[in-house]
CSV table of C-alpha atoms and ligand atoms in Angstrom, one decimal:
chain,number,residue,atom,x,y,z
A,1,MET,CA,8.2,15.2,38.5
A,2,ALA,CA,8.7,11.7,36.5
A,3,ALA,CA,8.4,12.5,32.3
A,4,ARG,CA,4.4,11.9,31.6
A,5,ARG,CA,4.5,8.3,29.1
A,6,ARG,CA,3.9,8.6,25.8
A,7,LEU,CA,1.5,6.4,23.7
A,8,THR,CA,1.2,6.8,20.1
A,9,LEU,CA,-2.1,4.1,18.3
A,10,SER,CA,-1.3,2.4,15.0
A,11,PHE,CA,-4.1,0.1,13.3
A,12,ASP,CA,-2.7,-1.6,10.6
A,13,ASN,CA,-3.9,-4.0,7.1
A,14,GLY,CA,-7.5,-1.9,7.4
A,15,PRO,CA,-9.7,-0.7,6.1
A,16,ASP,CA,-12.1,-2.8,6.7
A,17,PRO,CA,-16.6,-2.2,7.1
A,18,ALA,CA,-16.9,-3.2,10.7
A,19,GLY,CA,-13.4,-2.8,12.5
A,20,THR,CA,-12.5,0.8,10.6
A,21,PRO,CA,-15.9,2.4,11.5
A,22,PHE,CA,-15.6,1.1,15.3
A,23,VAL,CA,-12.4,2.5,15.7
A,24,LEU,CA,-13.4,6.1,14.2
A,25,LYS,CA,-15.9,6.3,16.1
A,26,GLU,CA,-13.7,5.2,19.7
A,27,LEU,CA,-11.3,7.0,18.6
A,28,ALA,CA,-13.3,10.1,17.8
A,29,VAL,CA,-15.6,9.7,21.1
A,30,ARG,CA,-12.3,10.4,23.1
A,31,GLY,CA,-11.3,13.4,20.8
A,32,LEU,CA,-8.2,11.1,20.2
A,33,THR,CA,-6.2,10.9,16.6
A,34,ALA,CA,-3.8,7.8,15.5
A,35,THR,CA,-2.4,6.2,12.3
A,36,PHE,CA,-3.5,3.6,10.3
A,37,PHE,CA,-1.4,1.9,8.3
A,38,PRO,CA,-3.5,0.2,5.2
A,39,VAL,CA,-3.4,-2.6,2.5
A,40,GLY,CA,-3.2,-1.8,-1.1
A,41,ASN,CA,-5.4,-5.0,-1.0
A,42,GLN,CA,-8.0,-3.9,1.0
A,43,LEU,CA,-7.7,-1.0,-0.8
A,44,PHE,CA,-9.9,-2.7,-3.7
A,45,LEU,CA,-12.5,-4.5,-2.2
A,46,PRO,CA,-16.1,-3.0,-1.7
A,47,GLN,CA,-16.1,0.3,0.2
A,48,GLY,CA,-12.3,0.0,1.0
A,49,ARG,CA,-11.7,3.2,-0.4
A,50,GLU,CA,-14.7,5.0,0.8
A,51,LEU,CA,-13.4,4.0,3.8
A,52,LEU,CA,-9.8,5.4,3.8
A,53,GLU,CA,-11.1,8.7,3.0
A,54,GLU,CA,-13.6,8.9,6.3
A,55,VAL,CA,-10.5,8.2,7.9
A,56,ALA,CA,-8.2,11.0,6.8
A,57,ALA,CA,-11.9,13.3,6.8
A,58,ALA,CA,-11.7,12.4,10.9
A,59,GLY,CA,-8.0,14.2,10.7
A,60,HIS,CA,-5.7,11.0,11.6
A,61,THR,CA,-2.7,10.5,9.3
A,62,ILE,CA,-1.7,7.5,6.4
A,63,GLY,CA,0.9,5.1,5.9
A,64,ASN,CA,2.1,3.0,3.9
A,65,HIS,CA,1.8,-0.6,4.8
A,66,SER,CA,2.6,-2.4,1.7
A,67,MET,CA,0.3,-3.3,-1.7
A,68,THR,CA,-0.2,-7.3,-1.1
A,69,HIS,CA,1.5,-7.6,2.9
A,70,THR,CA,2.0,-10.5,1.8
A,71,VAL,CA,5.8,-11.4,1.8
A,72,PRO,CA,8.2,-9.8,3.9
A,73,LEU,CA,10.8,-7.6,1.7
A,74,GLY,CA,13.9,-8.9,2.6
A,75,GLN,CA,12.2,-12.1,1.5
A,76,SER,CA,12.0,-10.8,-1.9
A,77,PRO,CA,14.6,-9.2,-3.0
A,78,GLY,CA,14.7,-7.3,-6.3
A,79,TRP,CA,13.3,-3.6,-7.4
A,80,GLU,CA,9.7,-5.5,-8.7
A,81,THR,CA,8.6,-5.7,-5.4
A,82,VAL,CA,9.8,-2.8,-4.4
A,83,GLN,CA,7.3,-1.3,-7.2
A,84,ARG,CA,4.7,-2.9,-6.5
A,85,GLU,CA,4.4,-3.0,-2.9
A,86,ILE,CA,5.4,0.2,-1.9
A,87,ALA,CA,6.0,2.7,-5.1
A,88,ASP,CA,2.2,1.6,-6.5
A,89,MET,CA,0.4,1.3,-2.9
A,90,GLN,CA,2.0,4.7,-2.5
A,91,GLU,CA,0.1,5.8,-6.2
A,92,MET,CA,-3.2,4.7,-5.0
A,93,LEU,CA,-2.7,6.1,-1.2
A,94,GLY,CA,-2.6,9.2,-3.2
A,95,GLU,CA,-3.5,12.3,-2.0
A,96,LEU,CA,-4.8,10.7,0.8
A,97,ALA,CA,-1.5,10.0,2.2
A,98,GLY,CA,-0.6,12.4,5.0
A,99,GLU,CA,2.5,15.0,3.4
A,100,GLU,CA,5.8,13.1,5.2
A,101,LYS,CA,5.4,9.9,4.0
A,102,LEU,CA,5.3,7.4,6.2
A,103,PHE,CA,6.4,3.0,5.4
A,104,ARG,CA,5.9,0.4,7.7
A,105,PRO,CA,6.8,-2.6,6.5
A,106,PHE,CA,5.0,-6.0,7.0
A,107,GLY,CA,6.3,-7.9,9.7
A,108,GLY,CA,4.7,-11.4,8.8
A,109,GLY,CA,3.5,-11.2,13.3
A,110,GLY,CA,5.0,-8.8,14.2
A,111,HIS,CA,8.5,-9.6,14.1
A,112,LEU,CA,11.7,-7.0,14.1
A,113,GLY,CA,14.3,-8.2,12.1
A,114,PRO,CA,16.4,-8.9,9.0
A,115,HIS,CA,13.3,-9.9,6.7
A,116,LEU,CA,12.3,-6.5,7.2
A,117,PHE,CA,14.0,-5.0,4.3
A,118,SER,CA,15.7,-5.8,1.1
A,119,GLY,CA,18.6,-3.8,-0.1
A,120,GLU,CA,16.9,-2.2,-3.0
A,121,ALA,CA,13.2,-1.5,-0.2
A,122,VAL,CA,16.1,0.6,1.5
A,123,GLU,CA,17.9,2.3,-1.3
A,124,HIS,CA,14.1,3.3,-3.1
A,125,LEU,CA,13.0,5.0,0.4
A,126,THR,CA,16.0,6.8,1.2
A,127,ALA,CA,15.9,8.0,-2.2
A,128,GLU,CA,12.1,8.6,-2.0
A,129,ARG,CA,12.6,10.2,0.9
A,130,TYR,CA,10.4,8.6,3.6
A,131,THR,CA,9.8,8.1,6.6
A,132,VAL,CA,10.1,4.1,8.1
A,133,ALA,CA,7.3,3.4,11.4
A,134,LEU,CA,8.0,0.6,12.9
A,135,TRP,CA,7.0,-0.3,16.3
A,136,ASN,CA,7.7,-1.4,20.1
A,137,SER,CA,4.4,-2.7,20.8
A,138,VAL,CA,2.3,-6.2,19.6
A,139,PRO,CA,0.3,-7.4,22.0
A,140,ARG,CA,-1.1,-10.1,19.6
A,141,ASP,CA,-5.2,-8.9,19.1
A,142,TRP,CA,-5.5,-10.8,15.9
A,143,GLU,CA,-4.8,-14.0,18.6
A,144,ASP,CA,-5.5,-12.4,21.4
A,145,PRO,CA,-8.8,-10.6,21.3
A,146,ASP,CA,-9.7,-10.0,24.7
A,147,GLY,CA,-6.6,-10.5,26.2
A,148,TRP,CA,-4.4,-8.2,23.6
A,149,ALA,CA,-5.0,-5.6,26.2
A,150,GLU,CA,-3.6,-5.9,29.2
A,151,ARG,CA,-0.7,-7.0,27.3
A,152,ALA,CA,-0.4,-3.2,26.1
A,153,LEU,CA,-1.0,-2.0,29.1
A,154,ALA,CA,1.9,-3.9,30.7
A,155,ASP,CA,4.1,-2.4,27.6
A,156,ILE,CA,2.8,1.5,27.6
A,157,ARG,CA,3.5,1.0,31.7
A,158,ARG,CA,7.2,-0.7,30.7
A,159,LEU,CA,8.1,1.7,28.2
A,160,PRO,CA,8.6,5.9,28.5
A,161,TRP,CA,6.9,5.4,24.8
A,162,THR,CA,5.0,2.7,23.5
A,163,LEU,CA,4.2,2.6,19.4
A,164,VAL,CA,1.1,0.2,19.5
A,165,VAL,CA,0.5,-2.6,16.5
A,166,LEU,CA,-4.1,-3.1,16.8
A,167,HIS,CA,-5.5,-3.9,13.9
A,168,ASP,CA,-8.8,-2.2,12.4
A,169,ILE,CA,-9.2,-4.8,10.4
A,170,VAL,CA,-9.6,-7.8,13.2
A,171,PRO,CA,-13.1,-6.2,14.9
A,172,ASP,CA,-13.8,-8.6,17.0
A,173,ALA,CA,-10.3,-7.6,18.8
A,174,MET,CA,-10.7,-4.1,18.9
A,175,LYS,CA,-14.8,-4.4,21.2
A,176,ARG,CA,-12.1,-4.1,23.6
A,177,LEU,CA,-10.4,-0.9,21.9
A,178,PRO,CA,-12.7,1.0,24.4
A,179,ALA,CA,-11.6,-0.3,27.9
A,180,PHE,CA,-8.6,0.1,26.6
A,181,LEU,CA,-8.5,3.3,25.6
A,182,ASP,CA,-9.8,4.3,29.0
A,183,ARG,CA,-7.4,3.2,31.0
A,184,VAL,CA,-4.6,4.3,29.2
A,185,LEU,CA,-6.6,7.5,30.0
A,186,GLU,CA,-7.5,7.5,33.2
A,187,ASP,CA,-3.4,6.3,33.9
A,188,GLU,CA,-3.0,10.5,32.8
A,189,VAL,CA,-0.9,8.8,29.7
A,190,GLU,CA,0.0,11.2,26.7
A,191,ILE,CA,-1.5,10.8,23.4
A,192,THR,CA,0.6,12.0,21.1
A,193,THR,CA,0.9,10.8,16.6
A,194,GLU,CA,4.0,11.6,17.0
A,195,LEU,CA,6.4,8.9,16.7
A,196,PRO,CA,9.0,7.8,19.2
A,197,GLU,CA,12.3,8.2,17.7
A,198,VAL,CA,13.2,4.8,18.9
A,199,CYS,CA,10.7,3.4,16.2
A,200,VAL,CA,12.1,6.1,13.1
A,201,PRO,CA,15.3,4.5,12.0
A,202,VAL,CA,15.1,6.7,8.7
A,203,ARG,CA,13.1,9.8,8.3
A,204,ARG,CA,12.4,12.1,5.2
A,205,GLY,CA,14.9,9.2,3.6
A,206,ARG,CA,17.6,10.4,6.1
A,207,SER,CA,19.0,7.5,8.8
A,208,THR,CA,18.2,8.3,12.1
A,209,GLY,CA,19.4,4.8,13.5
A,210,ASP,CA,21.0,1.3,12.4
A,211,LEU,CA,19.2,-0.2,10.0
A,212,SER,CA,21.1,-2.6,9.3
A,213,PRO,CA,19.4,-5.2,12.1
A,214,PHE,CA,16.4,-4.7,9.6
A,215,ILE,CA,18.1,-5.9,5.8
A,216,THR,CA,18.7,-9.1,4.5
A,217,ARG,CA,22.2,-8.1,2.4
A,218,ALA,CA,22.0,-9.9,-1.1
B,301,LIG,ZN1,0.6,-5.7,9.0
């Protein structure tokens, strides 16, 4: 018998007062857990912190997705950016961050490439023992609130283990989440909170793959 295909769910750029509670409810009724990658700016908004506390209380994992989510780290070299986007954000997450410190870089539209990291960013993430969580499925829910689910399902059929990036900050797109999850469960895909090796070039500060395609060297 072939190994079951696997799926890791991640929700980025939140929290959002409409999207996040909806996602939490749909995951809870199905007994599913996921990883959330909030952005610092969202935590300054009213309810931001409270929403993230609800995410943590529901048993989901929380990672660091940068403070401002405005410029890919590779396009803004230097320690100042590292301090603000990674270190200050991690401090802001405080105890809501998991024991394994997860960082997901801003991709500027979900793209993988040398823009993701500066040399300084990699140095910091390694020294501070972060796990870097990239992705292998970006169905572009923010651009296509109705059509994303079909693209995500195609990725899940194609890949042995899919790490999908969805956005709880886009409530319109999340309306498709219940039907999407039901299809995945009907297809007997295993939903896990573990991260596939292929999307994790650095695990707890140790290089597990080749990070060079994701670094802009000064
Ligand atoms: Zn993002």
